[in-house]
mmCIF file of C-alpha atoms and ligand atoms in Angstrom:
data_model
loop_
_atom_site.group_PDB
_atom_site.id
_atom_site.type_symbol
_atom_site.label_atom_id
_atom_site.label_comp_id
_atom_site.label_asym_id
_atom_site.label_seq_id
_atom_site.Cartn_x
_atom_site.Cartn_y
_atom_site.Cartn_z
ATOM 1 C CA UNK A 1 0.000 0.000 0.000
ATOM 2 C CA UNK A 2 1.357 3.434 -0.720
ATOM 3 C CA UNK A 3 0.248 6.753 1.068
ATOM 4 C CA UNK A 4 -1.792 8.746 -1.419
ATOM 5 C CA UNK A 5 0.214 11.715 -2.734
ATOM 6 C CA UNK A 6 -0.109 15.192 -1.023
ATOM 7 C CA UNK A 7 -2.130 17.262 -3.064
ATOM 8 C CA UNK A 8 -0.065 19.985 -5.318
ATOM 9 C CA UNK A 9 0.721 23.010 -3.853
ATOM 10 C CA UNK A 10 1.412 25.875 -6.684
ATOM 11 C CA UNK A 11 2.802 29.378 -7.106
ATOM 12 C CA UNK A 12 2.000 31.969 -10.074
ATOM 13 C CA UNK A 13 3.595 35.015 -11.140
ATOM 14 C CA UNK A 14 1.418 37.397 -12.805
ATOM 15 C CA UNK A 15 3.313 40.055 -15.335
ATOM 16 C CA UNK A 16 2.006 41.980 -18.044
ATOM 17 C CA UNK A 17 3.451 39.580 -20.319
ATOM 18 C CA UNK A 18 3.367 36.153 -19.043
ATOM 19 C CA UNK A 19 1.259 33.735 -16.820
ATOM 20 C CA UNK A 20 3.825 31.545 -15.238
ATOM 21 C CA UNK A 21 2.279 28.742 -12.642
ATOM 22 C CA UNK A 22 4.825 25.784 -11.427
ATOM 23 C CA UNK A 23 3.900 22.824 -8.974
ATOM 24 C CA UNK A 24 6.025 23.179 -5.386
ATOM 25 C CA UNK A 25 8.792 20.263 -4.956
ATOM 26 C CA UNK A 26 10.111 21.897 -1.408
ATOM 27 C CA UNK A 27 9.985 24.729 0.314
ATOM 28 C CA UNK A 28 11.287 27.266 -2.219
ATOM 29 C CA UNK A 29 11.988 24.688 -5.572
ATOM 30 C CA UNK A 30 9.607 23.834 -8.033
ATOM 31 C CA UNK A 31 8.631 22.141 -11.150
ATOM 32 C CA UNK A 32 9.070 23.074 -14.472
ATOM 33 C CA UNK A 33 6.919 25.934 -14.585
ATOM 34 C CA UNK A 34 3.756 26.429 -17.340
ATOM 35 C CA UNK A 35 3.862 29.553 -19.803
ATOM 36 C CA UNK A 36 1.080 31.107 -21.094
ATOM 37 C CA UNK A 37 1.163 34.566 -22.656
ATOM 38 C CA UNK A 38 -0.901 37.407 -20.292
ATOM 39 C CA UNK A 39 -3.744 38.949 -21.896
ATOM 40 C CA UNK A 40 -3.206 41.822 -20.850
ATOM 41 C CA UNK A 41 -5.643 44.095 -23.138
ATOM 42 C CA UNK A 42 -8.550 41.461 -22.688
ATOM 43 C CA UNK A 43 -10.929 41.793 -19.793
ATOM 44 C CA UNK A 44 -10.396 40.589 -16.509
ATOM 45 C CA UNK A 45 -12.190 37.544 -16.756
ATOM 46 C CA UNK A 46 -9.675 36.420 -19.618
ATOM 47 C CA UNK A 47 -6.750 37.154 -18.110
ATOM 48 C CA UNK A 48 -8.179 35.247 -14.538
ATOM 49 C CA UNK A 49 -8.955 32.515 -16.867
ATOM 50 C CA UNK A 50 -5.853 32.147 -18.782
ATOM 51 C CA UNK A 51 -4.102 32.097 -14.827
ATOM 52 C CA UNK A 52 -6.889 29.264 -13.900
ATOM 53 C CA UNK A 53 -5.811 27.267 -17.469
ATOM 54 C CA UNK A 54 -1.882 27.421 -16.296
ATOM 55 C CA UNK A 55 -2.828 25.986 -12.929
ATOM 56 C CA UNK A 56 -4.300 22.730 -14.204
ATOM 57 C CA UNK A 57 -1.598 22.306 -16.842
ATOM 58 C CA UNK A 58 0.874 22.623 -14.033
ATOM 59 C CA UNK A 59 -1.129 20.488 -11.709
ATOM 60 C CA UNK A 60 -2.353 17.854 -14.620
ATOM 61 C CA UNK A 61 -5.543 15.908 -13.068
ATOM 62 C CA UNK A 62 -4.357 16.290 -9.533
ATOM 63 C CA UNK A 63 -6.677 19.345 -7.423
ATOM 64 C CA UNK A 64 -4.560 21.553 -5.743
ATOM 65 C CA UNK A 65 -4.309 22.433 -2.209
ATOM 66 C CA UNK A 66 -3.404 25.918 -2.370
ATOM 67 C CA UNK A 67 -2.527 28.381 -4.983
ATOM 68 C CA UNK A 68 -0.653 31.560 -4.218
ATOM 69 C CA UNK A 69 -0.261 34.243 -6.598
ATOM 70 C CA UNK A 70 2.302 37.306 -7.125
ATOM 71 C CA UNK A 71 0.277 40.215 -8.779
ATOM 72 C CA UNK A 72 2.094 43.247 -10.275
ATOM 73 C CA UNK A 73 0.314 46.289 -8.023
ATOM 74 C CA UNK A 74 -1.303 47.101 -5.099
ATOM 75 C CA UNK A 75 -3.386 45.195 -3.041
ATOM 76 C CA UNK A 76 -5.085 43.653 -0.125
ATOM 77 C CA UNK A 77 -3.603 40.069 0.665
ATOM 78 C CA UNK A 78 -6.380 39.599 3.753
ATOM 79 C CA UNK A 79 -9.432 41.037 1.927
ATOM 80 C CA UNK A 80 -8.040 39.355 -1.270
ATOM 81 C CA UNK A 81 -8.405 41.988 -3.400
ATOM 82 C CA UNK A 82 -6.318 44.218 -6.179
ATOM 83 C CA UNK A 83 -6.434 47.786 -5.721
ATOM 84 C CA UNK A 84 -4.508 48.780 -9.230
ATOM 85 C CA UNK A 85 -2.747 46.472 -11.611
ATOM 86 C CA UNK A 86 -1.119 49.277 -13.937
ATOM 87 C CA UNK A 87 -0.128 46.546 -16.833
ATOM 88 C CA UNK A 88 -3.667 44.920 -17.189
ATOM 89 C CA UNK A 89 -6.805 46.370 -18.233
ATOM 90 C CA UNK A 90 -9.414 46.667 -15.905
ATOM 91 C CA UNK A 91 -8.152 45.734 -12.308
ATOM 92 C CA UNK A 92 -9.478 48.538 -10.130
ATOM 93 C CA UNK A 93 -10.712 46.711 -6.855
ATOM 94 C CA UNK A 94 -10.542 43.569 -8.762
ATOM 95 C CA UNK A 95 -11.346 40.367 -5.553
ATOM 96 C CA UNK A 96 -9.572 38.176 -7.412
ATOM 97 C CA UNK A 97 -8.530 35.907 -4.241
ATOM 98 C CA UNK A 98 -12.475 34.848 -4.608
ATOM 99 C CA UNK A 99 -13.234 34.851 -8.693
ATOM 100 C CA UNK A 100 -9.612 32.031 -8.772
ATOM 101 C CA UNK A 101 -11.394 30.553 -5.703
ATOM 102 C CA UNK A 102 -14.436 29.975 -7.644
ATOM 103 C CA UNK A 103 -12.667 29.172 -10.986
ATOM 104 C CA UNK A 104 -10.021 26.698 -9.180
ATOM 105 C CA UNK A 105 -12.308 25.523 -6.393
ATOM 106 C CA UNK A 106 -9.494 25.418 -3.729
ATOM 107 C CA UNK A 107 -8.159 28.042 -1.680
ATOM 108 C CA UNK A 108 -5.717 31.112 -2.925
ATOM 109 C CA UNK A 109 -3.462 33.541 -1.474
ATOM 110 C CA UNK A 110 -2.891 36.753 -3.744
ATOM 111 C CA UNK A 111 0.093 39.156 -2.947
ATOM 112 C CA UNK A 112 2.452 41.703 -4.422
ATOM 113 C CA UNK A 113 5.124 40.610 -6.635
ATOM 114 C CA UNK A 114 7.578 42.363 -5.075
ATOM 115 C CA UNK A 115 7.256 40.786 -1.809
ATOM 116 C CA UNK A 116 6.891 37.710 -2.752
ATOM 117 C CA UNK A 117 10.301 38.368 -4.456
ATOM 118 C CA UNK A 118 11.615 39.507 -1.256
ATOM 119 C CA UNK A 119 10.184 36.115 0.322
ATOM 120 C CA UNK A 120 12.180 34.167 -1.756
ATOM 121 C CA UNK A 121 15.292 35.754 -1.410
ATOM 122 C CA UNK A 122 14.416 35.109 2.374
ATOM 123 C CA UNK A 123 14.118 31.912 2.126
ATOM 124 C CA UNK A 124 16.425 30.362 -0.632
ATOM 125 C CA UNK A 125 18.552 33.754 -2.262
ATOM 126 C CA UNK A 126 20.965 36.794 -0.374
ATOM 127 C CA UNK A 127 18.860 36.939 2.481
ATOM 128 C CA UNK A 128 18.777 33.367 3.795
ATOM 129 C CA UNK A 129 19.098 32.733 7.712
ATOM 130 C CA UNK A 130 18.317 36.016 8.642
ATOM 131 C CA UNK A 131 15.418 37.643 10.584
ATOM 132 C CA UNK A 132 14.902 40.598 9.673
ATOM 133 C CA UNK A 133 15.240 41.863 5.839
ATOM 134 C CA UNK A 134 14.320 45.082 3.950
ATOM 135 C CA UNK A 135 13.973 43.638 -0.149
ATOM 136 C CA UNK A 136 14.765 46.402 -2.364
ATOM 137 C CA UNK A 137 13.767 46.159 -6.366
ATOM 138 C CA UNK A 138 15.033 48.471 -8.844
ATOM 139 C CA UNK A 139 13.901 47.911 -12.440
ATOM 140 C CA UNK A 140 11.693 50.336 -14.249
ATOM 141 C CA UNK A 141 10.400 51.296 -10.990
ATOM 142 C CA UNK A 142 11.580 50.796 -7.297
ATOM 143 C CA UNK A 143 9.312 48.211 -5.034
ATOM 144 C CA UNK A 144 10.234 46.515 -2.425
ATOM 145 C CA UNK A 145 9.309 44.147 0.580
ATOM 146 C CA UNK A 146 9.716 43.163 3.813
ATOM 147 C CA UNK A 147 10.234 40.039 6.235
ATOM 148 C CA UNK A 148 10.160 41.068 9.875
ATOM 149 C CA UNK A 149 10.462 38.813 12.765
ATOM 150 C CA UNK A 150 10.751 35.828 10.403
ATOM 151 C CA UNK A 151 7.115 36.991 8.528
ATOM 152 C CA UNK A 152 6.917 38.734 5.160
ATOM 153 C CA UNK A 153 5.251 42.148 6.379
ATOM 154 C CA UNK A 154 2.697 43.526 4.508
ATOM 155 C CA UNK A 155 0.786 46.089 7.310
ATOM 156 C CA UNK A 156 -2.076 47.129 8.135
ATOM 157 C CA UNK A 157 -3.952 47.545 4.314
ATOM 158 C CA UNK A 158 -1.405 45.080 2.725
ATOM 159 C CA UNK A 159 0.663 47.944 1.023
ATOM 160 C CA UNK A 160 3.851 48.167 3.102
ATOM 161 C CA UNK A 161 7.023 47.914 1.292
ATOM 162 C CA UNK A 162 6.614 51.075 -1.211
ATOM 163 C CA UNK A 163 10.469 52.030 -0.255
ATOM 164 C CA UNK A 164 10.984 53.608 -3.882
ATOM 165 C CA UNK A 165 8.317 56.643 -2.859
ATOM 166 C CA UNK A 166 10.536 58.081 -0.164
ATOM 167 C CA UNK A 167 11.935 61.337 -0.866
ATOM 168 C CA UNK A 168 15.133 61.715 -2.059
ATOM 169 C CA UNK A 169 15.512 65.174 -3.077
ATOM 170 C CA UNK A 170 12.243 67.268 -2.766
ATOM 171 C CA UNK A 171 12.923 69.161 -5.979
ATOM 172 C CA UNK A 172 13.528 66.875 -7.787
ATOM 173 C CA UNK A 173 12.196 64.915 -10.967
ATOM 174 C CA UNK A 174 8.932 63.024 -11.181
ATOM 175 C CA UNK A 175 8.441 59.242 -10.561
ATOM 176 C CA UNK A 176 5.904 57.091 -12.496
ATOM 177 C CA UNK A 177 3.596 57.983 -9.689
ATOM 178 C CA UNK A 178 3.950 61.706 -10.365
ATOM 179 C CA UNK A 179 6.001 62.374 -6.937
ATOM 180 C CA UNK A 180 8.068 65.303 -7.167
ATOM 181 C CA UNK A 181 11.215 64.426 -6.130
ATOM 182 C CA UNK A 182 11.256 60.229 -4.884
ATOM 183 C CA UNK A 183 13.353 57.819 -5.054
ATOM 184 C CA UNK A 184 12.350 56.445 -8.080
ATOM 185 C CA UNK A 185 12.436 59.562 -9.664
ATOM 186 C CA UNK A 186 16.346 59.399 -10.077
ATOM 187 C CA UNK A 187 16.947 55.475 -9.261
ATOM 188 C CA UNK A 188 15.056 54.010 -11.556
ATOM 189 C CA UNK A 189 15.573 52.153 -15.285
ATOM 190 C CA UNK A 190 13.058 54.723 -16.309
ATOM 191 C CA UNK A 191 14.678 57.693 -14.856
ATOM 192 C CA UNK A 192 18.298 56.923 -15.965
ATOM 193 C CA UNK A 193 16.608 56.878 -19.504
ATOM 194 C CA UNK A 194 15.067 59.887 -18.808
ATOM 195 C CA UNK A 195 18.311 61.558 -17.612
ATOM 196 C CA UNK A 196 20.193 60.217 -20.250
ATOM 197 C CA UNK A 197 18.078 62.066 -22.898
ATOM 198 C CA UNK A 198 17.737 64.872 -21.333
ATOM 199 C CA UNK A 199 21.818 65.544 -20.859
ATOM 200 C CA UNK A 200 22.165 64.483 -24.583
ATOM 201 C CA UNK A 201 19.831 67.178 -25.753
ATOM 202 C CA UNK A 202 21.170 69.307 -23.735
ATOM 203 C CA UNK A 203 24.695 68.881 -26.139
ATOM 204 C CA UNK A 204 26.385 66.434 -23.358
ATOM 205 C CA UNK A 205 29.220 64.522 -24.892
ATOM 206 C CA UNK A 206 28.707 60.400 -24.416
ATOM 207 C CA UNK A 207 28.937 57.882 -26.634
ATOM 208 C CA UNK A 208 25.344 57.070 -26.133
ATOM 209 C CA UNK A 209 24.651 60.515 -28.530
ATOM 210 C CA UNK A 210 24.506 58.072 -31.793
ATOM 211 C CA UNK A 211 21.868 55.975 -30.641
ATOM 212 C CA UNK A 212 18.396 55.604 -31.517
ATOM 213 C CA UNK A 213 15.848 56.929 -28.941
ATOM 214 C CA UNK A 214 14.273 53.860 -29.393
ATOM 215 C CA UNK A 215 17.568 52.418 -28.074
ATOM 216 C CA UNK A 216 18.085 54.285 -25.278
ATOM 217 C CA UNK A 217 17.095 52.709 -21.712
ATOM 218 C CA UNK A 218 18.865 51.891 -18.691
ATOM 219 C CA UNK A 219 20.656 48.751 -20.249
ATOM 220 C CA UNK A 220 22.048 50.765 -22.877
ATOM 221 C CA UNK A 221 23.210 53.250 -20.445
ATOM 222 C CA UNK A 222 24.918 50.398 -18.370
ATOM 223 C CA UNK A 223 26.527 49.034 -20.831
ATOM 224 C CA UNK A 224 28.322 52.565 -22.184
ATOM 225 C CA UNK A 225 29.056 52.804 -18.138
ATOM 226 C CA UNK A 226 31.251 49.632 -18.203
ATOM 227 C CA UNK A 227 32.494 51.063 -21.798
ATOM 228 C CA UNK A 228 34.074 54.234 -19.483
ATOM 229 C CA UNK A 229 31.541 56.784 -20.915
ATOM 230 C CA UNK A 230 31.586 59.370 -18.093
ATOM 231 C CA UNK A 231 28.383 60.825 -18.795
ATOM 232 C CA UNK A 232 26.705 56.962 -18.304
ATOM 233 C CA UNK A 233 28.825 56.049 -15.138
ATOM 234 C CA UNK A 234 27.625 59.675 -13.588
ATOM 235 C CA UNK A 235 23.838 58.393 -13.830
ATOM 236 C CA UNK A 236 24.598 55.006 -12.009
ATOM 237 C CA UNK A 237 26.563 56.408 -9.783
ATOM 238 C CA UNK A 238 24.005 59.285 -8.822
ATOM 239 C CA UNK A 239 21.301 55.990 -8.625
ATOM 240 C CA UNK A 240 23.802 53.870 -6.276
ATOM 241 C CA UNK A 241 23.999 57.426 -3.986
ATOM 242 C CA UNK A 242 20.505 58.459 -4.567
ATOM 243 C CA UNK A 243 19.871 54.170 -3.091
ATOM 244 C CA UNK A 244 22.649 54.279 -0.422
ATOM 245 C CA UNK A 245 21.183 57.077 0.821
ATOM 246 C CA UNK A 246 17.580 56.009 1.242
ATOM 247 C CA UNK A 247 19.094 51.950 2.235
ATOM 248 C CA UNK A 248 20.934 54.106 5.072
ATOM 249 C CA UNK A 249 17.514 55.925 6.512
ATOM 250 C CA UNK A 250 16.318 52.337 6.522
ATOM 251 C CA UNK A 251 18.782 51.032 8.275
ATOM 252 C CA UNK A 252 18.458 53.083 10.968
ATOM 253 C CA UNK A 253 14.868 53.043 10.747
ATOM 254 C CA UNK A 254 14.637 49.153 10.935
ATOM 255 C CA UNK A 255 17.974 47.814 11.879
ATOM 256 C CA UNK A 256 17.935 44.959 9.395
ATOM 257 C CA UNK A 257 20.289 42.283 9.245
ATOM 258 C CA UNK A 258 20.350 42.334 5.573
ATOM 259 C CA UNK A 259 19.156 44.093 2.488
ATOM 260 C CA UNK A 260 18.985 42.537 -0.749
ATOM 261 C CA UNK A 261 18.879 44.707 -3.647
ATOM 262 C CA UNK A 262 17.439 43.205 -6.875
ATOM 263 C CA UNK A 263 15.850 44.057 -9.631
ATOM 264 C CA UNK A 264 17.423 44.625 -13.676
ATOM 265 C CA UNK A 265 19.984 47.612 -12.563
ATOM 266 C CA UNK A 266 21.707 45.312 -10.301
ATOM 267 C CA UNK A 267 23.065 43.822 -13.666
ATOM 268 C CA UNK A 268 25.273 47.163 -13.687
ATOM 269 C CA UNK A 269 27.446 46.174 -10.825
ATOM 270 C CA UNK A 270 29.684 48.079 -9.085
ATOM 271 C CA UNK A 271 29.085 51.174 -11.438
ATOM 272 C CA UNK A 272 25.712 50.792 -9.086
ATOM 273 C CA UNK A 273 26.785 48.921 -6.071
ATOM 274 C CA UNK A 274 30.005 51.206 -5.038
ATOM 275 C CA UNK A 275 27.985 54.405 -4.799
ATOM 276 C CA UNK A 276 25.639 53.038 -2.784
ATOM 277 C CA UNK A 277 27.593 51.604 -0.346
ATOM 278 C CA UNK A 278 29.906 54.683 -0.050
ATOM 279 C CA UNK A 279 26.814 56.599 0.779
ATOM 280 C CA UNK A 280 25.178 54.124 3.391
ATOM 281 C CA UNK A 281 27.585 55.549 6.165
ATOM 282 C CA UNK A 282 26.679 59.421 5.308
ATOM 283 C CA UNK A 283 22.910 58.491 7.090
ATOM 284 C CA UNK A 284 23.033 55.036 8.405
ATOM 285 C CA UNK A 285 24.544 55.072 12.221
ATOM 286 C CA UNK A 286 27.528 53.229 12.671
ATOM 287 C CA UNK A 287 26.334 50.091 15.266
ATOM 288 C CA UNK A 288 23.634 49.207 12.865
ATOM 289 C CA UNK A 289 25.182 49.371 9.752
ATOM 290 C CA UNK A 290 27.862 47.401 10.728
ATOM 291 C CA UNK A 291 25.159 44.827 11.400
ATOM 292 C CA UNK A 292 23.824 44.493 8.407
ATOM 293 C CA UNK A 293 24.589 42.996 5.263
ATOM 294 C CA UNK A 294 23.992 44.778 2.022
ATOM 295 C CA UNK A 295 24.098 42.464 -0.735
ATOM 296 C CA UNK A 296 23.062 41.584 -4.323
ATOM 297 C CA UNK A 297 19.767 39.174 -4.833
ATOM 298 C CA UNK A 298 20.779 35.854 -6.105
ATOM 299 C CA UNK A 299 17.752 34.674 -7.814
ATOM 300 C CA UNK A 300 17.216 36.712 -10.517
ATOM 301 C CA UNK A 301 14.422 37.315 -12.862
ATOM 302 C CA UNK A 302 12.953 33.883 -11.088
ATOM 303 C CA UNK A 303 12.601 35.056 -7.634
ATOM 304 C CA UNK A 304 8.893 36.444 -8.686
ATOM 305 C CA UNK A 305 7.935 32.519 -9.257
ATOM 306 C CA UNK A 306 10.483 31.386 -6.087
ATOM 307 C CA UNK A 307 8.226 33.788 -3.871
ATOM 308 C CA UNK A 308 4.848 32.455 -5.301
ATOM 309 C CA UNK A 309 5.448 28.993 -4.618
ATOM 310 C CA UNK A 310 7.450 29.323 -1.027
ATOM 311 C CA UNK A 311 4.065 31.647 -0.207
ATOM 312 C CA UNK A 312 2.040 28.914 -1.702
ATOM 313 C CA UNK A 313 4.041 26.374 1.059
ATOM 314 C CA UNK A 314 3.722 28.966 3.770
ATOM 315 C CA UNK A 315 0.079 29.572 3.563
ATOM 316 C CA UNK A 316 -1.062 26.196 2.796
ATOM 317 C CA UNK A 317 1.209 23.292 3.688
ATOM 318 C CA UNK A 318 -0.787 21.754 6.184
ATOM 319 C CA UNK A 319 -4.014 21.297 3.563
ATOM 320 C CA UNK A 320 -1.283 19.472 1.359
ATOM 321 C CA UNK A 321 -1.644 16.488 3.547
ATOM 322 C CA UNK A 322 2.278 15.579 3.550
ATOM 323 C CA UNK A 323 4.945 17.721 4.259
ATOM 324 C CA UNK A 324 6.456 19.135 1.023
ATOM 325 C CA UNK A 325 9.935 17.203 0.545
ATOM 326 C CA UNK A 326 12.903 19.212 0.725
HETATM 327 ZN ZN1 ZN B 1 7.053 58.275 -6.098
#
């Protein structure tokens, strides 16, 4: 006689592109995950069904136990509902937590993306074996997350996190939000574009002054950085400051023992990473900082899916009826 096999737990990552779901094999590893393009233009209902249709390809005949689910905006993880999903058409106060429940007949956990990217470097990336960690995303925008005490922290209306709207310098440009003067507005992919085509019309000399406009984002700017074009390497490194500084008010806000900064500009390297941490000490006090690792994420564009499925373990485990292996 063999025991019946627990019932599939399974993670998702939402993005404005792709549906990705993938069956848990332990505590932060998974199965080959499903693909199915997002469609993102369609009505809700299409793109909740499309996420329903990758679940039972991942899971085959088997009913799942728990499904958790990153989502690219905000929302409430306890009411189970999307406030804004800027990449998809029509999620305004969206309860999607109930419309997969009903479509998947088995319970489901939604949350941000970007904390369920912090859980997993947490539990399996930079952040591993410690308590207390401040997640730190910088792509197009900056999101973040946070576990505290050992529990990814989402507060009081499921929103915490939002470190890339803290001011930086009050005057200063926009972020995708329309804040005067955040964060984001000066360490982001966007705003290193934004920067970058603004000194160039402005008659700054780079090497980045023969390319398209098409052509011209953050990577771009990176790589003419690592090519010694001063005019790139001074927009990293006034990102790495403009992040040092805000990691340091953190620090001392929090006292973390690590921060993980991910997200596509982490690809840059030290043209980002050495500013940064040569600003940490010009706000951060001394006893916590030297408490606290500040390190790179180690998962990569994967953590999104990592974090899905690790939440999907967290939150539902016990209706699995084994132990996940691993
Ligand atoms: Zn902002």
């Amino acid at each position: 006689v063999t025991a019946a096999a627990p019932a599939p737990l399974v993670g998702v990552d939402l993005g404005g592109t792709l549906v990705r779901a993938a069956v848990a094999t332990g505590e932060a590893s998974h199965a080959e995950p499903v693909r199915h393009p997002t469609p993102h233009a369609a009505p809700p209902d299409a793109v909740l069904d499309a996420i329903a249709a990758a679940v039972r390809e991942a899971t085959g005949a088997a009913a799942p136990a728990g499904v958790a689910i990153g989502i690219p905006g905000p929302l409430d993880p306890v009411a189970g509902v999307v406030h804004a999903a800027p990449n998809l058409h029509g999620w305004s106060e969206l309860p999607v937590q109930r419309l997969l429940e009903q479509r998947l007949d088995c319970p489901v956990a939604i949350e941000n993306d970007a904390h369920l990217a912090g859980f997993a470097e947490w539990v399996a990336g930079a952040g591993r074996g410690s308590r207390d960690m401040i997640f730190v995303t910088v792509s197009t925008g900056v999101g973040g997350g946070l576990v505290l005490d050992g529990e990814l922290f989402s507060g009081f209306a499921g929103t915490a996190g939002e470190l890339g709207h803290t001011i930086y310098q009050p005057d200063g440009p926009p972020c995708g939000q329309g804040h005067r003067g955040c964060l984001e507005g000066t360490a982001s992919g966007t705003a290193i574009a934004r920067r970058a085509r603004e000194l160039l019309a402005a008659g700054e000399a780079s090497s980045l002054a023969g390319l398209p406009a098409d052509k011209l984002d953050a990577r771009a700017v990176a790589d003419a950085a690592a090519d010694g074009d001063a005019l790139a390497i001074s927009l990293y490194a006034e990102a790495g400051r403009a992040l040092g500084l805000a990691i340091g008010g953190f620090v001392n806000m929090l006292s973390p023992e690590a921060v993980v900064v991910g997200g596509g500009l982490i690809n840059a390297g030290e043209l980002l990473f050495a500013p940064l941490r040569r600003a940490l000490p010009e706000i951060a006090f001394a006893a916590p900082l030297a408490r606290c690792r500040v390190v790179a994420a180690a998962l990569g564009t994967d953590a999104g899916l990592v974090g899905a499925v690790a939440w999907a373990v967290r939150r539902f485990r016990a209706r699995a009826g084994a132990p996940a292996p691993g």
